[in-house]
PDB file of C-alpha atoms in Angstrom:
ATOM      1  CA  UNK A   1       0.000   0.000   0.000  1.00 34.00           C
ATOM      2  CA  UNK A   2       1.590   3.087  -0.811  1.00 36.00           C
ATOM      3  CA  UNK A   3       2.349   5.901   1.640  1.00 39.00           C
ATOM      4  CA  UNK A   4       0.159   9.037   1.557  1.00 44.00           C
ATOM      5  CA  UNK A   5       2.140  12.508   1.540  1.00 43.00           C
ATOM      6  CA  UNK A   6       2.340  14.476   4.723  1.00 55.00           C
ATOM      7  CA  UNK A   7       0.034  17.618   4.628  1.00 60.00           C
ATOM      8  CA  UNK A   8       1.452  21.185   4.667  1.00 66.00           C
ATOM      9  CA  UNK A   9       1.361  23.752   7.695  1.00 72.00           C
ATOM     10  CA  UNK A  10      -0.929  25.951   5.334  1.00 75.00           C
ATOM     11  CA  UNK A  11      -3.549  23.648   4.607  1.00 80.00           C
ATOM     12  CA  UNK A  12      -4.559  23.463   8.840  1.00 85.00           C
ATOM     13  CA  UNK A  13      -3.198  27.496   8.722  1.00 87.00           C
ATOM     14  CA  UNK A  14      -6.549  29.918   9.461  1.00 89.00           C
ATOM     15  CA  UNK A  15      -6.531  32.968   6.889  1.00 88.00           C
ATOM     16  CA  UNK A  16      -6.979  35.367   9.468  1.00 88.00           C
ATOM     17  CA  UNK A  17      -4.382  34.630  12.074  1.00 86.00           C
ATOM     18  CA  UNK A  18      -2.385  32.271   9.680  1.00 83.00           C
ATOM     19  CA  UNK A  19      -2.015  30.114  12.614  1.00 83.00           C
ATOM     20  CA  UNK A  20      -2.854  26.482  12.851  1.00 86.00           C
ATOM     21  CA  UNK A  21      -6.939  26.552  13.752  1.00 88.00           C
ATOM     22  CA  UNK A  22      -8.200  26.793  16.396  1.00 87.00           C
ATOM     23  CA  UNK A  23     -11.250  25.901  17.742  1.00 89.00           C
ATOM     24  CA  UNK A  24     -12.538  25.983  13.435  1.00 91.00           C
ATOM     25  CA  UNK A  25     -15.841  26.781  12.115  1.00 92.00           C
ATOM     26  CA  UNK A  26     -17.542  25.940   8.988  1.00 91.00           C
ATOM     27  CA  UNK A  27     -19.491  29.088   7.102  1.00 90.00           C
ATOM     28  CA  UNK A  28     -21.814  28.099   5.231  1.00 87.00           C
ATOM     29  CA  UNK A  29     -19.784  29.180   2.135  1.00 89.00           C
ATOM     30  CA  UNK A  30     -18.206  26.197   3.125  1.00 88.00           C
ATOM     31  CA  UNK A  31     -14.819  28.596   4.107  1.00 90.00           C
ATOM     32  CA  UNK A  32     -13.455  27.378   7.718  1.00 92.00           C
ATOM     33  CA  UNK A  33     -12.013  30.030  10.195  1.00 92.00           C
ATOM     34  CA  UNK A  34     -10.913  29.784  14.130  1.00 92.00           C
ATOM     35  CA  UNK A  35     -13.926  30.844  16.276  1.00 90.00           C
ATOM     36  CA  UNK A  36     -11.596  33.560  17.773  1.00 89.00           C
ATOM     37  CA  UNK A  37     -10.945  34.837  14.825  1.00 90.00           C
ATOM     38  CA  UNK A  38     -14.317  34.541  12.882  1.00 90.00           C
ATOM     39  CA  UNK A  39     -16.075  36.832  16.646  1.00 90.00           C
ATOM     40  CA  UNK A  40     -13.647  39.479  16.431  1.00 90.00           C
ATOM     41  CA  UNK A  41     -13.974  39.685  11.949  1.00 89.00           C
ATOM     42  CA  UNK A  42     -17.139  40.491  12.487  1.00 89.00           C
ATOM     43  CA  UNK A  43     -16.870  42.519  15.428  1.00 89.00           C
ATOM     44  CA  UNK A  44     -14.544  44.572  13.069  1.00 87.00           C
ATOM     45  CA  UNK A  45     -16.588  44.968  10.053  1.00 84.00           C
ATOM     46  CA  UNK A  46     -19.748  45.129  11.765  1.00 85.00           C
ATOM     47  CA  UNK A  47     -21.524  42.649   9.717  1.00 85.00           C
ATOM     48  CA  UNK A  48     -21.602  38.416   9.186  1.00 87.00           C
ATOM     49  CA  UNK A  49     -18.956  37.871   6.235  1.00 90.00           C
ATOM     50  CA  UNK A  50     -16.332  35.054   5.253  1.00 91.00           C
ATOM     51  CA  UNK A  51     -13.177  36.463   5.354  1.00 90.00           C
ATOM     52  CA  UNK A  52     -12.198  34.915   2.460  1.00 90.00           C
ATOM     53  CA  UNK A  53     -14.831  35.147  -0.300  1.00 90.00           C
ATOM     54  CA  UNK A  54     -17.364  37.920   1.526  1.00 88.00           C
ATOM     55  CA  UNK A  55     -20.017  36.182   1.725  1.00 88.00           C
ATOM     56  CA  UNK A  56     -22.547  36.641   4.364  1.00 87.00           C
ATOM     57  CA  UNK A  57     -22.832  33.905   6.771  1.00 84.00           C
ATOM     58  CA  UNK A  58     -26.759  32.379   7.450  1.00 80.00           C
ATOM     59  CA  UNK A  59     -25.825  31.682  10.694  1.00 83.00           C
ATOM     60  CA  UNK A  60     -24.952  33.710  13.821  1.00 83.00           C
ATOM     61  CA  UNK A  61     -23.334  30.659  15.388  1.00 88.00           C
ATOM     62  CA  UNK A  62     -21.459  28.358  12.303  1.00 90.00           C
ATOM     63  CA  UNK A  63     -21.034  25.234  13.984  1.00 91.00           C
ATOM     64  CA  UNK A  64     -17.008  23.554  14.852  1.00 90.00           C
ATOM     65  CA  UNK A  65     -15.524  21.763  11.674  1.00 90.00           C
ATOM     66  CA  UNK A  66     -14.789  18.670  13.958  1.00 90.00           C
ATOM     67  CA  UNK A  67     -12.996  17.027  11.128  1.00 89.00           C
ATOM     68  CA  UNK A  68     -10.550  19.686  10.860  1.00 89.00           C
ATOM     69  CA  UNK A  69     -10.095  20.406  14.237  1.00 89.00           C
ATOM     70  CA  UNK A  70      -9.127  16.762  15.037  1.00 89.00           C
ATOM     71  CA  UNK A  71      -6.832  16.351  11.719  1.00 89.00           C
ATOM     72  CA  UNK A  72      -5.240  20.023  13.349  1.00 88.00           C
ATOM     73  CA  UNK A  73      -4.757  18.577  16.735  1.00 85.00           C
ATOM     74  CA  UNK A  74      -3.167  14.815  15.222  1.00 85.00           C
ATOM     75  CA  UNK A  75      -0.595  18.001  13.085  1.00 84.00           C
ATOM     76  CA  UNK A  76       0.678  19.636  16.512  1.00 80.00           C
ATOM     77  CA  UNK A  77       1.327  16.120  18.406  1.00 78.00           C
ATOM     78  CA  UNK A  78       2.835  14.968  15.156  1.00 77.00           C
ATOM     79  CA  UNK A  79       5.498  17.514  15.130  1.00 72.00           C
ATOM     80  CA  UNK A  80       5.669  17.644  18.802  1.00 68.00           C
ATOM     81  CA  UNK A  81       6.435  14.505  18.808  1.00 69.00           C
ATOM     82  CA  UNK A  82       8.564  14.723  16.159  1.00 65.00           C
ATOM     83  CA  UNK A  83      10.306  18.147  17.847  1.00 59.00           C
ATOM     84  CA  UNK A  84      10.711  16.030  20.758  1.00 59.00           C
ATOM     85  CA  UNK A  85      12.821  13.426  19.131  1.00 56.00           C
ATOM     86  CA  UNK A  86      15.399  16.096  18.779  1.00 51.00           C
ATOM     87  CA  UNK A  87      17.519  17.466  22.129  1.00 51.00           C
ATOM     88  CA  UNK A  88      15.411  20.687  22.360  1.00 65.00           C
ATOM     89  CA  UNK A  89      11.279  20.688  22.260  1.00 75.00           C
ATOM     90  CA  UNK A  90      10.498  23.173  19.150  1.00 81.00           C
ATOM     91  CA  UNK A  91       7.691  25.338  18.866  1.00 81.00           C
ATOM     92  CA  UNK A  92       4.656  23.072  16.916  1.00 78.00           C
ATOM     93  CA  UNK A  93       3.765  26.056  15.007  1.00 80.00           C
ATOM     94  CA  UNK A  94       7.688  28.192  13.753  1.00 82.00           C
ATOM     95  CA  UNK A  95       9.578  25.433  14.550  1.00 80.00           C
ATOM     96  CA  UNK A  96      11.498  27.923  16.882  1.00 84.00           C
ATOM     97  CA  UNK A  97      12.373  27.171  20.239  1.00 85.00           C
ATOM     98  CA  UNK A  98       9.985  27.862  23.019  1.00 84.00           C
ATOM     99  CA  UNK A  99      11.839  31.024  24.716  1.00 87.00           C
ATOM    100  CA  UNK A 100       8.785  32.546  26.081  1.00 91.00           C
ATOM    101  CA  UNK A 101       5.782  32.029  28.151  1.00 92.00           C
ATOM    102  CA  UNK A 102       2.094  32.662  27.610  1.00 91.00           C
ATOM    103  CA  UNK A 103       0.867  33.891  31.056  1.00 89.00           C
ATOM    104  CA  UNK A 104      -2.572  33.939  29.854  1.00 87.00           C
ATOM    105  CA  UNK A 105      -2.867  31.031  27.475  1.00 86.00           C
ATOM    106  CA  UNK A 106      -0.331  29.355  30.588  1.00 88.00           C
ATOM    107  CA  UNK A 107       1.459  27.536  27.999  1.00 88.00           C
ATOM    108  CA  UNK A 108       5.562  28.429  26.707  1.00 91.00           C
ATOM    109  CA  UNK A 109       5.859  29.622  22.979  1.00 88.00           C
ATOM    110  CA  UNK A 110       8.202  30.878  20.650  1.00 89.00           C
ATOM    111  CA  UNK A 111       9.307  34.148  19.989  1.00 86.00           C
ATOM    112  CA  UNK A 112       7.044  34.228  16.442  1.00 85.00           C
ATOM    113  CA  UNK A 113       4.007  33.035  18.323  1.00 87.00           C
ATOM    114  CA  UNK A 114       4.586  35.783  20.808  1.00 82.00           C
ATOM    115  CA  UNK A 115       4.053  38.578  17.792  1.00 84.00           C
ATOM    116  CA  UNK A 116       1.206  36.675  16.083  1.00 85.00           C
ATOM    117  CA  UNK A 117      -2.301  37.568  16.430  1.00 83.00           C
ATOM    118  CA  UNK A 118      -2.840  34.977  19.027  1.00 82.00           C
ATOM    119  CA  UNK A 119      -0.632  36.196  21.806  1.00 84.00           C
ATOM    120  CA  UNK A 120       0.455  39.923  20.627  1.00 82.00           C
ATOM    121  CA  UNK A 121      -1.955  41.172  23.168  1.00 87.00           C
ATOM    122  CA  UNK A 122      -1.352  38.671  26.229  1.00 90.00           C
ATOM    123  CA  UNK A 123       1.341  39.142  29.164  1.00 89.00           C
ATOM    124  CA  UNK A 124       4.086  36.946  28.659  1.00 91.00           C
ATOM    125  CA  UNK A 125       6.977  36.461  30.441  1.00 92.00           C
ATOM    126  CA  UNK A 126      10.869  34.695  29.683  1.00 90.00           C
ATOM    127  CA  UNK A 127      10.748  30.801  30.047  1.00 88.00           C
ATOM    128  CA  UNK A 128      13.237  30.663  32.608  1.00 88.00           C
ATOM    129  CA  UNK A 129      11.422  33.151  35.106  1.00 90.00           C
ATOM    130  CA  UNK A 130       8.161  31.642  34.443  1.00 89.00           C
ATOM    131  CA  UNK A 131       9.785  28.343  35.360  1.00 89.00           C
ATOM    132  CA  UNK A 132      11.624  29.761  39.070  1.00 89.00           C
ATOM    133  CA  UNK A 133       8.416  31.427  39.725  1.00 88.00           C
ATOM    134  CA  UNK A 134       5.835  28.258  39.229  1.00 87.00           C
ATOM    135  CA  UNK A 135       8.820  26.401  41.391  1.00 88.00           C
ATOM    136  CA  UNK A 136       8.672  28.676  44.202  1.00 88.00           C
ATOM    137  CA  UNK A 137       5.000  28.000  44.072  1.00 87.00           C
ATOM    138  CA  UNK A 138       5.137  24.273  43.920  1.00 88.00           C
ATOM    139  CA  UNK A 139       7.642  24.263  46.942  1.00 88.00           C
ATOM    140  CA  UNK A 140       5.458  26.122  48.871  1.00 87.00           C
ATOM    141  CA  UNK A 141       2.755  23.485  47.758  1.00 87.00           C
ATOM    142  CA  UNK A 142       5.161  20.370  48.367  1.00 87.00           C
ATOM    143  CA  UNK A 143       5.892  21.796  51.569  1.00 88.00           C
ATOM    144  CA  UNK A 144       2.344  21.890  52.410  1.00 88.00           C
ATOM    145  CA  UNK A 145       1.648  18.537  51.057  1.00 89.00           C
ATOM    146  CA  UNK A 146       4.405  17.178  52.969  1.00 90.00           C
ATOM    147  CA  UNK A 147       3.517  18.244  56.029  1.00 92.00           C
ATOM    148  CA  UNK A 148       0.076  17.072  55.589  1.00 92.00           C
ATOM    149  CA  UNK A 149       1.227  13.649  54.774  1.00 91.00           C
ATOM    150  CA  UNK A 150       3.085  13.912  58.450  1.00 93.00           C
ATOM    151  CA  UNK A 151      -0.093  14.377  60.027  1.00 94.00           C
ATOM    152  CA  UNK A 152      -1.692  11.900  58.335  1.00 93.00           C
ATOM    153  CA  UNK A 153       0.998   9.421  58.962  1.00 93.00           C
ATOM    154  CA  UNK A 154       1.387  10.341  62.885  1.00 94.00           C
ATOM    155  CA  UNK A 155      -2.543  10.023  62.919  1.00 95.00           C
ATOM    156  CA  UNK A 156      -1.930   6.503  61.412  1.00 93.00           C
ATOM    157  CA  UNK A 157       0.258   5.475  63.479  1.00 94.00           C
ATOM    158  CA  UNK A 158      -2.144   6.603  66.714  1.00 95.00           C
ATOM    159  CA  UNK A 159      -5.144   4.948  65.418  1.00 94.00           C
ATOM    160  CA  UNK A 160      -2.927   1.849  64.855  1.00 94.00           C
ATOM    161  CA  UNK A 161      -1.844   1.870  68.544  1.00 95.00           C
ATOM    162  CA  UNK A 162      -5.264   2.466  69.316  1.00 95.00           C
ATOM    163  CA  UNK A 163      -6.261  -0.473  67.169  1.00 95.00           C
ATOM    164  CA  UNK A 164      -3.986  -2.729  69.243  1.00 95.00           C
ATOM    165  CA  UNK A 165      -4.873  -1.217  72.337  1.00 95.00           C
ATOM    166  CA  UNK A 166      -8.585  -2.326  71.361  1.00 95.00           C
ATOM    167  CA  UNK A 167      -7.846  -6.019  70.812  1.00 94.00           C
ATOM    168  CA  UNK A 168      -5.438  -5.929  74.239  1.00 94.00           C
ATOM    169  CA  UNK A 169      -8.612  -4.477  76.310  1.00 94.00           C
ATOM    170  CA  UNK A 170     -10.896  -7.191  74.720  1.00 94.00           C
ATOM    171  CA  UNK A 171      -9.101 -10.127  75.449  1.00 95.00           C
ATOM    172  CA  UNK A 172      -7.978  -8.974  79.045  1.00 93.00           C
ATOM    173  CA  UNK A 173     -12.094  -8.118  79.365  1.00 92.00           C
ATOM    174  CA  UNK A 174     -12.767 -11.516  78.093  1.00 94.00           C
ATOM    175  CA  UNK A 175     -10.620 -13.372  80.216  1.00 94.00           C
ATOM    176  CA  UNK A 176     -12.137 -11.735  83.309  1.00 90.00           C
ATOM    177  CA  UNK A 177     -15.214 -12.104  82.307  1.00 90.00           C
ATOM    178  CA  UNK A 178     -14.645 -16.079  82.128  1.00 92.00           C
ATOM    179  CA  UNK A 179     -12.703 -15.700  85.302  1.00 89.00           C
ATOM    180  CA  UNK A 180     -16.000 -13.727  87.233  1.00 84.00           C
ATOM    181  CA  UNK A 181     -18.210 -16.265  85.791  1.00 87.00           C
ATOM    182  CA  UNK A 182     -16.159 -18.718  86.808  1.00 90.00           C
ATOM    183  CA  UNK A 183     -16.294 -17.628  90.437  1.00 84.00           C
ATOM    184  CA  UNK A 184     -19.886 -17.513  90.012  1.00 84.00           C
ATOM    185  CA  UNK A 185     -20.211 -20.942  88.634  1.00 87.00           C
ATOM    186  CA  UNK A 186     -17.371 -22.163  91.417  1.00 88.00           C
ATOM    187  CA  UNK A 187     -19.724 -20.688  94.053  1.00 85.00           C
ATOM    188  CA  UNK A 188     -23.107 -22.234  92.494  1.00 86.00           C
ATOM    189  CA  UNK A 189     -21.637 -25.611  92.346  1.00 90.00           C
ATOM    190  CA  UNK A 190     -20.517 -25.248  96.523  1.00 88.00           C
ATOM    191  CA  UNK A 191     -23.397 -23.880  97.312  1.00 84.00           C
ATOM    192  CA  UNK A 192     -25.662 -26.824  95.370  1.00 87.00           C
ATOM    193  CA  UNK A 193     -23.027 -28.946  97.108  1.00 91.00           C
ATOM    194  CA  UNK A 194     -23.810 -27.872 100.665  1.00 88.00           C
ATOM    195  CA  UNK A 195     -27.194 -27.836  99.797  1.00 85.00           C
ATOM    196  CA  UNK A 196     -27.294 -31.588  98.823  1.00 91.00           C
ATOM    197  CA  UNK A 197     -25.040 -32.516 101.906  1.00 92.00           C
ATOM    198  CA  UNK A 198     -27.760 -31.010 104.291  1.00 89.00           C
ATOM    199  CA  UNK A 199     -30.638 -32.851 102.458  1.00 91.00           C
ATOM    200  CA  UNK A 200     -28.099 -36.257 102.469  1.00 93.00           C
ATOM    201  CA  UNK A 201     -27.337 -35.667 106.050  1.00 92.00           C
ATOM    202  CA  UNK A 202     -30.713 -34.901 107.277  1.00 89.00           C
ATOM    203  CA  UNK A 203     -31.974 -38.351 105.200  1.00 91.00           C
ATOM    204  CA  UNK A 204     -29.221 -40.187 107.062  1.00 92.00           C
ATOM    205  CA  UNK A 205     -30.636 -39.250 110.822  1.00 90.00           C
ATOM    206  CA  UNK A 206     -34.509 -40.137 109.443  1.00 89.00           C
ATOM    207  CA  UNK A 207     -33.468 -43.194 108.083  1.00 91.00           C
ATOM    208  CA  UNK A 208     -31.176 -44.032 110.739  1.00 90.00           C
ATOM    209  CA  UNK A 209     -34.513 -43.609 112.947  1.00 88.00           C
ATOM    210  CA  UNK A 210     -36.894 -45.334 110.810  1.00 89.00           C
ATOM    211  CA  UNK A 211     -34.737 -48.603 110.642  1.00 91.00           C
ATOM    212  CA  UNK A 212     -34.413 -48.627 114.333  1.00 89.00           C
ATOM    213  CA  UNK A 213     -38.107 -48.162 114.844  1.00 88.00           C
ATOM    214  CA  UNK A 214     -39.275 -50.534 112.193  1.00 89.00           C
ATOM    215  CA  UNK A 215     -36.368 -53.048 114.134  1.00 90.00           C
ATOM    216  CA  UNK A 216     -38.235 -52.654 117.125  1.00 88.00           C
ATOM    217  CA  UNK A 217     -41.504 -53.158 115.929  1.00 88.00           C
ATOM    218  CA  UNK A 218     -40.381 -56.032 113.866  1.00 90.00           C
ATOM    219  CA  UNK A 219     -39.351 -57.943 117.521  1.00 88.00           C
ATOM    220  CA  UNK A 220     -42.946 -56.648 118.925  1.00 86.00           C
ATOM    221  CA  UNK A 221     -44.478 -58.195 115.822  1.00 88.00           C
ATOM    222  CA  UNK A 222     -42.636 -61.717 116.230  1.00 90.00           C
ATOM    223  CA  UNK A 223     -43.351 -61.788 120.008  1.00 86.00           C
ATOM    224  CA  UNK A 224     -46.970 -61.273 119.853  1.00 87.00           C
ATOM    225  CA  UNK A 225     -47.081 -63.928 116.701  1.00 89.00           C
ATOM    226  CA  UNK A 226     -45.516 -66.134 119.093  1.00 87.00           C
ATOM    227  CA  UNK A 227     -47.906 -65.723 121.726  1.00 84.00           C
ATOM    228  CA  UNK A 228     -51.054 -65.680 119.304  1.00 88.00           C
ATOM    229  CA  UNK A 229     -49.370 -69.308 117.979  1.00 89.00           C
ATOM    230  CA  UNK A 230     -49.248 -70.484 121.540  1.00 87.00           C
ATOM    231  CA  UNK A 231     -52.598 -69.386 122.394  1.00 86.00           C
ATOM    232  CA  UNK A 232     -54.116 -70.784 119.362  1.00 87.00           C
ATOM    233  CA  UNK A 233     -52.250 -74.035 120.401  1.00 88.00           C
ATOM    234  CA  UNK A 234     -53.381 -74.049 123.622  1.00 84.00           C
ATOM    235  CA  UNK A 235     -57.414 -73.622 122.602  1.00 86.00           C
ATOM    236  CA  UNK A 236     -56.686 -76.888 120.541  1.00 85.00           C
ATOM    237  CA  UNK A 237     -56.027 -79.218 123.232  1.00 82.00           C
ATOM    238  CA  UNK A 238     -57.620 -81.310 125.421  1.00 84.00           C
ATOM    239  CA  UNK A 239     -60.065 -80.091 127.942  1.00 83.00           C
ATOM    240  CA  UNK A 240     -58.021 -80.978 130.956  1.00 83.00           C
ATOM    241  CA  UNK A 241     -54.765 -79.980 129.878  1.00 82.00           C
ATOM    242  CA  UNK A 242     -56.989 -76.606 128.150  1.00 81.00           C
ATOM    243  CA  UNK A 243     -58.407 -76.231 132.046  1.00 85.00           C
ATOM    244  CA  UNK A 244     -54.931 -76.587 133.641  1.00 84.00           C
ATOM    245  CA  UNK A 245     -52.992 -74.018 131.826  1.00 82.00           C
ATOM    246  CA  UNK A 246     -56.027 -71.536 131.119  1.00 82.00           C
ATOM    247  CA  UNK A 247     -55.176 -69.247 134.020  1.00 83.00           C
ATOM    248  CA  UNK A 248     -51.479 -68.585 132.403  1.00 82.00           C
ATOM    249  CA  UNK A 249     -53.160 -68.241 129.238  1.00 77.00           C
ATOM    250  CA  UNK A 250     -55.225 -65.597 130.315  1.00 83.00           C
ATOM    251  CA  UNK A 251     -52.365 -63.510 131.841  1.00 79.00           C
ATOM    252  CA  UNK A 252     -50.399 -63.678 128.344  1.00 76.00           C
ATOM    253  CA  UNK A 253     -53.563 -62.768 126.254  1.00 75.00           C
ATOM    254  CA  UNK A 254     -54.783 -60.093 128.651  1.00 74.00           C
ATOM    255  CA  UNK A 255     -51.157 -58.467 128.028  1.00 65.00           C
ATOM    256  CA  UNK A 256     -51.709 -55.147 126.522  1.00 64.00           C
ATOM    257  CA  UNK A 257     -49.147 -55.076 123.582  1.00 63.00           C
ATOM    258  CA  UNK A 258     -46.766 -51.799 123.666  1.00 66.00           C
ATOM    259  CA  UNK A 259     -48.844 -48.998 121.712  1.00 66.00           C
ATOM    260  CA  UNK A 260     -46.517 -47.093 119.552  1.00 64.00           C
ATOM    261  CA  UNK A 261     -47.656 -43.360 118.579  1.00 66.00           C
ATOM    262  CA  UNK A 262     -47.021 -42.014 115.332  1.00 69.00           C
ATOM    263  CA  UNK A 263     -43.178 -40.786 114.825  1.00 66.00           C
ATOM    264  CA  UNK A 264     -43.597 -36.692 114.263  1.00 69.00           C
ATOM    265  CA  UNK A 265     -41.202 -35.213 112.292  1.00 73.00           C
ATOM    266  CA  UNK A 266     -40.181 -38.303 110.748  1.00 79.00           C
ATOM    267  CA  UNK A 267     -40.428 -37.270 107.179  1.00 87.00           C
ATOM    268  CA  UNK A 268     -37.899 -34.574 105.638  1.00 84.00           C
ATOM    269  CA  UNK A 269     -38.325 -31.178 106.004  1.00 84.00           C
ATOM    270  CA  UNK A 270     -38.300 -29.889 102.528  1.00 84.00           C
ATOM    271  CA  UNK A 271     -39.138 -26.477 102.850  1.00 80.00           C
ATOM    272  CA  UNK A 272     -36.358 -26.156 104.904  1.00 80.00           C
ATOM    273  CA  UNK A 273     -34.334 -26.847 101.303  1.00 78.00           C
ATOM    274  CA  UNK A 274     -36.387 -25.406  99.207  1.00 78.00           C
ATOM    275  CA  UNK A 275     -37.700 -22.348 100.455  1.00 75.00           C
ATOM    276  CA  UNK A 276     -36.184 -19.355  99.563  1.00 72.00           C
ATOM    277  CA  UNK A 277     -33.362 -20.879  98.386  1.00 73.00           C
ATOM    278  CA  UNK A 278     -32.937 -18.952  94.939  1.00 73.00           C
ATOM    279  CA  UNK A 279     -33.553 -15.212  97.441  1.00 72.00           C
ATOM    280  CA  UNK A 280     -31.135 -16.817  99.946  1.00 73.00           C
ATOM    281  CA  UNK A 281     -28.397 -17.465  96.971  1.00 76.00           C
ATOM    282  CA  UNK A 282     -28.746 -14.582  95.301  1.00 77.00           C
ATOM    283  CA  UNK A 283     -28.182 -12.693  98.753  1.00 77.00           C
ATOM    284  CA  UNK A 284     -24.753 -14.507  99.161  1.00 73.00           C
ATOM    285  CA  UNK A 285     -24.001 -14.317  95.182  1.00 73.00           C
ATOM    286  CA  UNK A 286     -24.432 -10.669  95.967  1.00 74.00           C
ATOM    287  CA  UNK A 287     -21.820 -10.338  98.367  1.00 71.00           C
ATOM    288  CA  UNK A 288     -19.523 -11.827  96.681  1.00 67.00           C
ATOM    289  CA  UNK A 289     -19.778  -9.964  93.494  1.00 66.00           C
ATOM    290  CA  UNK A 290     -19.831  -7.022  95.363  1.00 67.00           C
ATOM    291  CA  UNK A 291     -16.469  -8.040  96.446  1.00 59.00           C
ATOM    292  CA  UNK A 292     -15.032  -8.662  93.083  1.00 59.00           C
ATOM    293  CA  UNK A 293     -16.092  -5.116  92.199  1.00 60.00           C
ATOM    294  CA  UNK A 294     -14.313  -3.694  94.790  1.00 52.00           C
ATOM    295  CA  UNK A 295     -11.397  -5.301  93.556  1.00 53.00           C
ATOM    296  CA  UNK A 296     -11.727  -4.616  90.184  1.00 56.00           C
ATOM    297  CA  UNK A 297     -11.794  -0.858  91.003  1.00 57.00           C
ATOM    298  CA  UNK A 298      -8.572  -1.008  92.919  1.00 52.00           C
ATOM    299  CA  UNK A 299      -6.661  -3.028  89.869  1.00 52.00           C
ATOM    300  CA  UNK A 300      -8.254  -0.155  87.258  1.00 54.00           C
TER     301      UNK A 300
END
């Protein structure tokens, strides 16, 4: 395919300012101008013309030649680019080298673009003092920007300690949490302890009670089956032998058996263990964590 040749400064040149366009628009006479140029034409003459062929424009805002103002902008980074390959950047435009700068336009241009229509009118000022100036200013800046980045760093750093500090105090809270409840716990299981002991205790003494009565009454029982065995016998014998021992029999039948009264308190007391126990542990529990607090306010 073969290679297409390079356009000409003068073809993307405005004919007002013979600069490359800027910002271009199309006139309806199909002429293209910069916008900048085209506002102050007409501001001049005092009507709507093309600065090229006369003719009066339709419209009192032509709209941007996109095209052209693209193809313009791909020109000035082509020789930029190109200027740039060199050991000094040249001026896009002269092909001079960039000894001034635009204060207005904030951009450094040659000597050439200094005396052309668009920058005969703006403050400029010599590259080098625009350069020690806008330095002075970025110190200034850096300096700022530095010291904000120390504060930022310091307050880093103190919101990582604090950080730490955070998981320190949760873990020393949650190990004396665990070691409270397991006071708490410690002092529920002695207390249920106790608690049981008393009730085992006090079922030792009734049952210790109730075996010795029931032994008694056990050797009452077997007496008096004895006797009702030896009476029956006796009624079963002869009548002589009946006659002859009757009066003994008498005396041993007319024997009033031992009459044992109901054993009071024989059963165990469970209200005694039961009542008011949760008041009477929570009264003691009370204590103790009271205690613990006043511990815990010495240690913090």
């Amino acid at each position: 395919m073969a290679a297409t040749n390079p356009l000409s400064e003068e073809e993307f040149s405005c004919p007002v300012c013979c600069d490359i366009f800027r910002d271009p628009v199309l006139l309806s006479c199909s002429h293209s101008v910069c916008k900048t140029c085209l506002q102050q034409f007409w501001e001049t003459k005092g009507s709507q013309e093309c600065p090229v062929c006369r003719r009066r424009s339709s419209r009192d805002e032509p709209p941007y030649n996109l095209v052209l103002k693209n193809l313009c902008e791909a020109f000035q980074a082509s020789r930029i680019q190109r200027s740039s390959a060199g050991s000094e950047v040249l001026c896009s435009l002269h092909n001079e080298k960039l000894k001034v700068f635009c204060l207005e336009d904030q951009q450094p241009v040659c000597l050439v673009c200094q005396i052309s229509k668009a920058h005969k009118t703006h403050d400029c000022c010599p590259v080098e003092e625009a350069v020690c100036e806008f330095k002075n200013k970025l110190k200034t800046s850096l300096k700022s920007l530095q010291q904000h980045l120390k504060v930022l760093e310091e307050n880093k750093q103190d919101c990582e300690k604090t950080a730490a500090h955070i998981k320190y105090q949760a873990q020393h809270t949650e190990r004396q949490i665990k070691e409270e409840f397991e006071k708490i716990h410690q002092f529920l299981r002695d207390e249920e302890a106790a608690r049981i002991a008393a009730l085992k205790e006090e079922e030792e003494q009734k049952s210790h009670m109730m075996r010795r009565k029931i032994e008694e009454m056990s050797g009452e029982i077997a007496s008096l089956s004895d006797q009702i065995r030896n009476t029956e016998k006796e009624m079963e014998a002869e009548n002589i032998p009946f006659l002859l021992n009757v009066s003994s029999t008498l005396k041993q039948v007319h024997h009033t058996p031992k009459q044992h009264k109901k054993v009071s308190g024989a059963l165990i007391n469970v209200a005694k263990h039961l009542s008011n126990l949760k008041f009477r542990v929570w009264e003691r529990m009370q204590k103790i964590l009271q205690y613990c607090e006043f511990w815990c306010s010495l240690i913090n």
